[in-house]
PDB file of C-alpha atoms in Angstrom:
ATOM      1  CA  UNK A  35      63.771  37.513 -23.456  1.00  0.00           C
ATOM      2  CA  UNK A  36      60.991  39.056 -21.905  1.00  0.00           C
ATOM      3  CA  UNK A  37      60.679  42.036 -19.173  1.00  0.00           C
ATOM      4  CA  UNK A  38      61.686  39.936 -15.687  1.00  0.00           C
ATOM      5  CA  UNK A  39      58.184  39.983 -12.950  1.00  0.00           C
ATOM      6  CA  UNK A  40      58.343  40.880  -9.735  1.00  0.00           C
ATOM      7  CA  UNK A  41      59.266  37.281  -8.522  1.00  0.00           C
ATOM      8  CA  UNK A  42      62.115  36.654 -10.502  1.00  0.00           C
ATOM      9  CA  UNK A  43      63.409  40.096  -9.361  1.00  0.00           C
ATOM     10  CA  UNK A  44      63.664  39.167  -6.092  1.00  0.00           C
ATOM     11  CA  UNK A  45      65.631  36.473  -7.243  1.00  0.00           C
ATOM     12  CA  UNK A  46      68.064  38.424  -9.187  1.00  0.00           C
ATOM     13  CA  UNK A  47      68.154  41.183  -6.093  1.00  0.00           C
ATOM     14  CA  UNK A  48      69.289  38.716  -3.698  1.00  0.00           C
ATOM     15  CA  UNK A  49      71.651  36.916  -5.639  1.00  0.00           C
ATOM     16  CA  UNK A  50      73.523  40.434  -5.789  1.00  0.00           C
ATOM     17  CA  UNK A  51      73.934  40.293  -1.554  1.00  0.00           C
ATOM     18  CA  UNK A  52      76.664  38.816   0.256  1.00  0.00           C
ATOM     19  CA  UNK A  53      75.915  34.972   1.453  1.00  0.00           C
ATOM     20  CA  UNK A  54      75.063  35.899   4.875  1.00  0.00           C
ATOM     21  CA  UNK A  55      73.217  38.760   4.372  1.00  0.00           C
ATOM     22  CA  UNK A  56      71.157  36.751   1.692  1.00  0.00           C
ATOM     23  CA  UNK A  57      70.236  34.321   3.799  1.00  0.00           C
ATOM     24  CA  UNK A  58      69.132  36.841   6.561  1.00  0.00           C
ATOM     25  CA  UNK A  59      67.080  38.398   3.608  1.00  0.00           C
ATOM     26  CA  UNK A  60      65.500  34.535   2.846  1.00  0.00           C
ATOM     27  CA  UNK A  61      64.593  33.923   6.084  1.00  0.00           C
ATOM     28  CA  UNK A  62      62.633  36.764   6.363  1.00  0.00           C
ATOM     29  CA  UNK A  63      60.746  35.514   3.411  1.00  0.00           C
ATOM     30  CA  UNK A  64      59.087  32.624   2.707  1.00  0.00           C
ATOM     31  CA  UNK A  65      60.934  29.488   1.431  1.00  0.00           C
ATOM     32  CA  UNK A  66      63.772  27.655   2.063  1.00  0.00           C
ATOM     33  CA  UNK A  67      67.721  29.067   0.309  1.00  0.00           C
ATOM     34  CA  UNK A  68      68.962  25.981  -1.400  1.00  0.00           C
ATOM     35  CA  UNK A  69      68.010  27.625  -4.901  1.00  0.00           C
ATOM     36  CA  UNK A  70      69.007  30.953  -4.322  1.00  0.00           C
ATOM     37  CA  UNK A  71      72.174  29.683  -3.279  1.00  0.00           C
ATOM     38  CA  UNK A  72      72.790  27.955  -6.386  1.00  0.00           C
ATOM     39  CA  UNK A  73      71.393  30.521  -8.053  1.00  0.00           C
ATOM     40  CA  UNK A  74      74.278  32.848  -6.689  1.00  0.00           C
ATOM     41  CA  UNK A  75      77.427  30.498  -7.162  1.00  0.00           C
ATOM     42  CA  UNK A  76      75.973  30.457 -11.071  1.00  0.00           C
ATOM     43  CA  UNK A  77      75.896  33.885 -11.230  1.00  0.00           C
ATOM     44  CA  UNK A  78      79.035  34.733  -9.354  1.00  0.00           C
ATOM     45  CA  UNK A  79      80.126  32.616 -12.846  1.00  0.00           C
ATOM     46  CA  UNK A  80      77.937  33.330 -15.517  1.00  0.00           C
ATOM     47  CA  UNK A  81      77.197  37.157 -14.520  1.00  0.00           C
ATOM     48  CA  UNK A  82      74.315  38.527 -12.809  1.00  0.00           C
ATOM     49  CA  UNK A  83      71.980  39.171 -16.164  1.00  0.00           C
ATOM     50  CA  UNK A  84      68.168  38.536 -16.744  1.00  0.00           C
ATOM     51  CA  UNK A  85      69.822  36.093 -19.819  1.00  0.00           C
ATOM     52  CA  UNK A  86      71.860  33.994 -16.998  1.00  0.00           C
ATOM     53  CA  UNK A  87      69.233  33.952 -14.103  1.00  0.00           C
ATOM     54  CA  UNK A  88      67.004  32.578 -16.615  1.00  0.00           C
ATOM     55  CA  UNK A  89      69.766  30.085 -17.972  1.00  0.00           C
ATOM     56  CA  UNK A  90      70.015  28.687 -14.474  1.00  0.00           C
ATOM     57  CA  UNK A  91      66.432  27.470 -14.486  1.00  0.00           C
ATOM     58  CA  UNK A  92      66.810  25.896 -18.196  1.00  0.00           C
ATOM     59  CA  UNK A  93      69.841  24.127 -16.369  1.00  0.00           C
ATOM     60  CA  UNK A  94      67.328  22.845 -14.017  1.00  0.00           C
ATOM     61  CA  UNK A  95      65.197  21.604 -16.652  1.00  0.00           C
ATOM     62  CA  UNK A  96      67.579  19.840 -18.883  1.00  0.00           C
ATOM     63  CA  UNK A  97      68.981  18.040 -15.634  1.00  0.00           C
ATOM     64  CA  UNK A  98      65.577  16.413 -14.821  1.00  0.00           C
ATOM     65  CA  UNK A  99      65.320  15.202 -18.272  1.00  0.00           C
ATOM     66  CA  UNK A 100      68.442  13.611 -17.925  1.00  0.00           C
ATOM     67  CA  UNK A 101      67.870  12.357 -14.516  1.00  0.00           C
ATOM     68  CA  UNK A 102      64.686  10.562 -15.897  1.00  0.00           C
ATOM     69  CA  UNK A 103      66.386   9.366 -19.173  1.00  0.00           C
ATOM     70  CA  UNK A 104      69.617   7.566 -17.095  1.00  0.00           C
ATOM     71  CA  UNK A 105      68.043   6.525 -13.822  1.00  0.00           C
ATOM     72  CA  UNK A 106      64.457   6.176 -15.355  1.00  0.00           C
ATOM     73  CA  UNK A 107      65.417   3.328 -17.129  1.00  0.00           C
ATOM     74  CA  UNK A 108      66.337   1.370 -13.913  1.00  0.00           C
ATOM     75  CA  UNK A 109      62.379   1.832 -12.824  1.00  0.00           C
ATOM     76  CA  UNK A 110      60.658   1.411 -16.164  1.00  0.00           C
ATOM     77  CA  UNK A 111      63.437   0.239 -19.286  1.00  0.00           C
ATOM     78  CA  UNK A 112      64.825   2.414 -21.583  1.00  0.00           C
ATOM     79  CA  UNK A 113      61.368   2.769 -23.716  1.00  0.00           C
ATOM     80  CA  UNK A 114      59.576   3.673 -20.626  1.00  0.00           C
ATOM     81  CA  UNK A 115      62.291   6.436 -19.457  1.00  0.00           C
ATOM     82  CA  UNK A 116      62.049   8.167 -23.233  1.00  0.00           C
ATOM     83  CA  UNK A 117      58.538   7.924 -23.381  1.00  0.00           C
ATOM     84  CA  UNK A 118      58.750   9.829 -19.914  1.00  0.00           C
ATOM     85  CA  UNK A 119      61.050  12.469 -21.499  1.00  0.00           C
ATOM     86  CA  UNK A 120      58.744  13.100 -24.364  1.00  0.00           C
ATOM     87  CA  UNK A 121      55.758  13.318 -22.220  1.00  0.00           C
ATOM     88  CA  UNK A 122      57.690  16.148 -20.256  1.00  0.00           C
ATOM     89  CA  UNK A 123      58.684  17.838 -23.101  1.00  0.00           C
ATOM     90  CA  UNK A 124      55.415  17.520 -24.640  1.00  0.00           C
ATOM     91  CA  UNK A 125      53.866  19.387 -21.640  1.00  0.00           C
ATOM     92  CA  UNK A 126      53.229  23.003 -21.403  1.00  0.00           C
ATOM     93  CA  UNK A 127      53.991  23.791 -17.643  1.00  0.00           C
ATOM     94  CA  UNK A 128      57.869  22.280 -17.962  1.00  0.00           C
ATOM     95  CA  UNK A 129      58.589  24.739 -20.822  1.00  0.00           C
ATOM     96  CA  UNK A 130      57.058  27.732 -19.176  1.00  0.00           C
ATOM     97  CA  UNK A 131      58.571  27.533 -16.220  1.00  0.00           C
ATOM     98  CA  UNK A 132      62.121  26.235 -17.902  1.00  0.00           C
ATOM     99  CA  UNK A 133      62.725  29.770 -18.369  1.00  0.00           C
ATOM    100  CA  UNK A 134      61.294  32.179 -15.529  1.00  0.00           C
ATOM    101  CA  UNK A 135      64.134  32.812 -12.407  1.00  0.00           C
ATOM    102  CA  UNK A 136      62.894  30.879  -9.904  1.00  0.00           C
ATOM    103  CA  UNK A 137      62.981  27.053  -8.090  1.00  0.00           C
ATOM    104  CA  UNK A 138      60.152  24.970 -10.049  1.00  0.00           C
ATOM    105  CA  UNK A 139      62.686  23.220 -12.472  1.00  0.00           C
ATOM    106  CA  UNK A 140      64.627  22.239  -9.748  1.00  0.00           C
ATOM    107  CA  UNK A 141      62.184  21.318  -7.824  1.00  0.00           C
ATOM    108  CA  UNK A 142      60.998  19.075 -10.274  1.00  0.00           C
ATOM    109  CA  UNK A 143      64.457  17.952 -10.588  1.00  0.00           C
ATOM    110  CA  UNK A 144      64.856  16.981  -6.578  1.00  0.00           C
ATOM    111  CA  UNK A 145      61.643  15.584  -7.091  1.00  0.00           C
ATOM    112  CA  UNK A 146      62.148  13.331 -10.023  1.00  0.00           C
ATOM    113  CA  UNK A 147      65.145  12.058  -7.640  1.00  0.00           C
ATOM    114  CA  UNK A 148      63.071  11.416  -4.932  1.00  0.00           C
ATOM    115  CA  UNK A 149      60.495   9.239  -6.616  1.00  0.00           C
ATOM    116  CA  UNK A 150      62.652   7.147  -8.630  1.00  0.00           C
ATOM    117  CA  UNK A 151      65.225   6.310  -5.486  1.00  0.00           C
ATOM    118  CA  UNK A 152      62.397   5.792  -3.648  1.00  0.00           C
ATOM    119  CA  UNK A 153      61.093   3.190  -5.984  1.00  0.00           C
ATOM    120  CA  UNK A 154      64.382   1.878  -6.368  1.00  0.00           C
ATOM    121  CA  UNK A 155      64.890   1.563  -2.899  1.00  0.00           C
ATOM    122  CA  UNK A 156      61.400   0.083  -2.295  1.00  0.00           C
ATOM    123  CA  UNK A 157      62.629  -2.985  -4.865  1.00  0.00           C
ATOM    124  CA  UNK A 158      66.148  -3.911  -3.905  1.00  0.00           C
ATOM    125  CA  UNK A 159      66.840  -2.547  -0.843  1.00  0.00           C
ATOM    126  CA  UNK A 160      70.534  -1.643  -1.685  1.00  0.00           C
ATOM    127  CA  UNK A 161      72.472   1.298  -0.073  1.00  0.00           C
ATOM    128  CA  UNK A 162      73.479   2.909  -2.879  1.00  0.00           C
ATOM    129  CA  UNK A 163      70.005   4.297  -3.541  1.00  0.00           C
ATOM    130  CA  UNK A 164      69.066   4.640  -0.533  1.00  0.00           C
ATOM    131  CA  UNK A 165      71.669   7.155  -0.140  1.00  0.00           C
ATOM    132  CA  UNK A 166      70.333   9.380  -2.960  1.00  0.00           C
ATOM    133  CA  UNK A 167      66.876   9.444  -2.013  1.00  0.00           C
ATOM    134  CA  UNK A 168      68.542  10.614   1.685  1.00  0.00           C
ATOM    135  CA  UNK A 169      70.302  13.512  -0.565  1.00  0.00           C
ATOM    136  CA  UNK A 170      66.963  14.312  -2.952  1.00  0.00           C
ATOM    137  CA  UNK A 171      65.084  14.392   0.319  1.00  0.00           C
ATOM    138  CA  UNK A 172      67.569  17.085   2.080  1.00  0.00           C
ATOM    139  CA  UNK A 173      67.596  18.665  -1.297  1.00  0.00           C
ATOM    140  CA  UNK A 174      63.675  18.771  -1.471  1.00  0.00           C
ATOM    141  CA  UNK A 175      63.175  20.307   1.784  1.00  0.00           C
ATOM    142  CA  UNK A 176      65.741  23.327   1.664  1.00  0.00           C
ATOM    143  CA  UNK A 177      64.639  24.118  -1.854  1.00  0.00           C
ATOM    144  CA  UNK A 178      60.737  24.495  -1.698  1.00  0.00           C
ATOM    145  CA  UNK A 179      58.058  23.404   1.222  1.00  0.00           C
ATOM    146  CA  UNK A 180      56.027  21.816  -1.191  1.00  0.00           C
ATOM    147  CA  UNK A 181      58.932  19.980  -2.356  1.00  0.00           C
ATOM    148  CA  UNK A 182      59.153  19.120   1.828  1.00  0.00           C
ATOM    149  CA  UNK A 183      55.769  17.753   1.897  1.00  0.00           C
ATOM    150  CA  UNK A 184      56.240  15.618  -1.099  1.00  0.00           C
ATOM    151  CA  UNK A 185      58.915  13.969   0.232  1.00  0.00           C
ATOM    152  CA  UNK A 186      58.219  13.018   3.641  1.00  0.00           C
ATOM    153  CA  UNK A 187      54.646  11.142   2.034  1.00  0.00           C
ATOM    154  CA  UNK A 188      57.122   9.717  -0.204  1.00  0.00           C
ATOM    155  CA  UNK A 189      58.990   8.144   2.101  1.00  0.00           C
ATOM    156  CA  UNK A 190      56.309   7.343   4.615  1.00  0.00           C
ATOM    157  CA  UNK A 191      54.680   5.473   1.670  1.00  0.00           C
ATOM    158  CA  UNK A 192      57.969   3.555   1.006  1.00  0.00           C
ATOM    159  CA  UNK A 193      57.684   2.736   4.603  1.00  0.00           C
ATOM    160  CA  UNK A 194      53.977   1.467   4.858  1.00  0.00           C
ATOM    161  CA  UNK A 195      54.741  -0.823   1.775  1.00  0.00           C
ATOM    162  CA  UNK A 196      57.800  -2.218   3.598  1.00  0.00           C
ATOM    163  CA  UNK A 197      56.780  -2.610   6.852  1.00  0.00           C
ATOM    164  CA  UNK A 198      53.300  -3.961   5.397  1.00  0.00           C
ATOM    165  CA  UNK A 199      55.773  -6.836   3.846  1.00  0.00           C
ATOM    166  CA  UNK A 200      57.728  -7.267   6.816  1.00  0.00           C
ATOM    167  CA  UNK A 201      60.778  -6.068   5.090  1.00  0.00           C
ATOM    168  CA  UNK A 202      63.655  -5.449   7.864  1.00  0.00           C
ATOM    169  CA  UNK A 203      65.075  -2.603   5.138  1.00  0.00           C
ATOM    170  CA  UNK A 204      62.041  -0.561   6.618  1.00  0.00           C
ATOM    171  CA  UNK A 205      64.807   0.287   9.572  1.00  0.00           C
ATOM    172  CA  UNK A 206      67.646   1.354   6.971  1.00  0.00           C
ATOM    173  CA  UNK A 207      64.819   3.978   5.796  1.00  0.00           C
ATOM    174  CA  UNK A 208      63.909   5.129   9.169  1.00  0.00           C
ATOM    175  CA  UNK A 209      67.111   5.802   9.844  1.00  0.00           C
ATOM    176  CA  UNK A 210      67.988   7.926   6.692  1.00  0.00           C
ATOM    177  CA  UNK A 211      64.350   9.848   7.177  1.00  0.00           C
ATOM    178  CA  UNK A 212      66.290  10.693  11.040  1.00  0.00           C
ATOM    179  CA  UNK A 213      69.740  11.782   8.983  1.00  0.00           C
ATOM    180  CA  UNK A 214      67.441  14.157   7.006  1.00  0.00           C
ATOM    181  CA  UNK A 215      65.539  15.653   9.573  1.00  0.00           C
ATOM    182  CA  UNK A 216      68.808  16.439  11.706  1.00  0.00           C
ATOM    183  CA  UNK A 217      70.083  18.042   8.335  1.00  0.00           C
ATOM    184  CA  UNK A 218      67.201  19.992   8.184  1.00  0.00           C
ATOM    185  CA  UNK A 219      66.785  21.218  11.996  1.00  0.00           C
ATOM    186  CA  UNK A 220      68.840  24.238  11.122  1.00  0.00           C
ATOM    187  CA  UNK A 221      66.391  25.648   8.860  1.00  0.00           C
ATOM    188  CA  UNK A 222      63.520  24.317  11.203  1.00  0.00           C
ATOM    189  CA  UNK A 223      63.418  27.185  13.342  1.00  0.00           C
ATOM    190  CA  UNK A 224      63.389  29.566  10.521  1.00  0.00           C
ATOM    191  CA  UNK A 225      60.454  27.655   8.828  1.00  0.00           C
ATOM    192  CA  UNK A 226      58.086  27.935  11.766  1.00  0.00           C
ATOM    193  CA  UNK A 227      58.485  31.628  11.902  1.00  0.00           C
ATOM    194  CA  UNK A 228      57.943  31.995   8.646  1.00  0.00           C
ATOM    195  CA  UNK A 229      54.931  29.478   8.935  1.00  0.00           C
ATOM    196  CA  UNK A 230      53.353  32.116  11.411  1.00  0.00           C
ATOM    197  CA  UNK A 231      54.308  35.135   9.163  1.00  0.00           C
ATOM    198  CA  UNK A 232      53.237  33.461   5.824  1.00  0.00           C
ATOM    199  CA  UNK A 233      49.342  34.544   6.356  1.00  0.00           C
ATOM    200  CA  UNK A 234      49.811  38.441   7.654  1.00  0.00           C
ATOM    201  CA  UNK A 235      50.908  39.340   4.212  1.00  0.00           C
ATOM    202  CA  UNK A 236      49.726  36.509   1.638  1.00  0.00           C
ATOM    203  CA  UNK A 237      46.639  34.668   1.097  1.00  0.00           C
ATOM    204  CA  UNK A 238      48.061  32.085   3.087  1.00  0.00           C
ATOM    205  CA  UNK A 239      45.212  31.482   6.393  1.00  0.00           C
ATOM    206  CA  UNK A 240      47.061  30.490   9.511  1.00  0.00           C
ATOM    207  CA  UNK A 241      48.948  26.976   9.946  1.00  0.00           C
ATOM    208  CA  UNK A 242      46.936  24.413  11.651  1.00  0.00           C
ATOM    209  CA  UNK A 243      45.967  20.891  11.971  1.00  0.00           C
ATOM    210  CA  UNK A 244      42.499  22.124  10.007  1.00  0.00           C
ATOM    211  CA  UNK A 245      44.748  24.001   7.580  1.00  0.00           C
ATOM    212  CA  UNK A 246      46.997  21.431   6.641  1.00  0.00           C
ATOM    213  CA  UNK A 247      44.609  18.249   6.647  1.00  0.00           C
ATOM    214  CA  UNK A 248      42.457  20.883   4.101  1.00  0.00           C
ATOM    215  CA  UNK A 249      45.428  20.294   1.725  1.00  0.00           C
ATOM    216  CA  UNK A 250      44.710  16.505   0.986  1.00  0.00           C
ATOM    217  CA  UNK A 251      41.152  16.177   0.128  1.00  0.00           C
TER     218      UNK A 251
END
């Protein structure tokens, strides 16, 4: 119930734009429009308030502790999947940021998806899961660029560990990493110019090989 910061007003501004004109308005900034879309279709329901913008992000916080309650206990039994729900509810990060307007629930979310498909996939090789780490991946990369990153060394660790076994499924994963880069090509061209944007008006240096190696030290 506190006074909104600059960040989540932007959120709240372009929720109040038509859909094309809010993406236009996205691409000239600097991440991805899967969450402001959703955030629009909830307000277009809920109302365009500082109480519902907020709301949406609690959403997005309840949903990843039921995503790593239900399909948590497929990786690590139903102790290990509550003990994972306490240890997110114990921390303080998840219940700041479970109520400010903007993506990091739902990244974690998308995230939480990707990880535990991935590991699912990695161990029985079935379709089914497969599938939804395909979706969390698509999901990841139009909702946040770190949520990009994350996922593509997700999967390319998947892939070392199968191909390291000889595991044919290693070609069912290649194939779904191709699905979700040819979803994401029409958002590609937008990222790059906002790539070369990003460090005229942030603290953000210029992209590079240098740059982006500096990331994993």
């Amino acid at each position: 119930y506190s006074d909104i910061w600059v960040d989540e007003a932007c959120s709240k501004a372009l929720t109040r734009f038509p859909l094309s004109e809010m993406l236009r308005l996205i691409a000239g900034d600097f991440h991805p429009p899967l969450y402001f879309i959703g955030l629009k279709l909830f307000t277009t329901l809920a109302g365009n308030t500082d109480f519902t913008i907020r709301l949406f992000s609690v959403l997005g916080g309840l949903s990843t502790l039921a995503m790593t309650y239900v399909v948590g206990q497929r990786v690590f039994g139903k102790n290990g999947a509550l003990y994972w729900c306490l240890l997110l509810l114990a921390l303080p990060m998840p219940g700041l940021y479970s109520h400010i307007a903007r993506m990091y629930t739902w990244a974690a979310f998308v995230m939480t998806g990707v990880f535990l498909y991935a590991v699912l996939y990695a161990r029985g090789h079935h379709w089914r899961d497969l599938l939804w780490l395909g979706c969390f991946s698509t999901m990841a990369a139009y909702l946040h660029y770190y949520c990009l990153i994350a996922a593509f060394w997700t999967g390319l660790t998947v892939l070392i560990y199968l191909v390291a076994r000889r595991d044919p499924a290693w070609r069912r994963l290649v194939a779904m990493g191709a699905a979700v880069l040819v979803l994401f090509l029409p958002w590609l061209l937008v990222l790059l110019s906002q790539a070369r944007a990003a460090h005229e008006d942030f603290w953000i240096g210029p992209v590079s090989w240098a740059t982006l190696l500096a990331c994993y030290p």
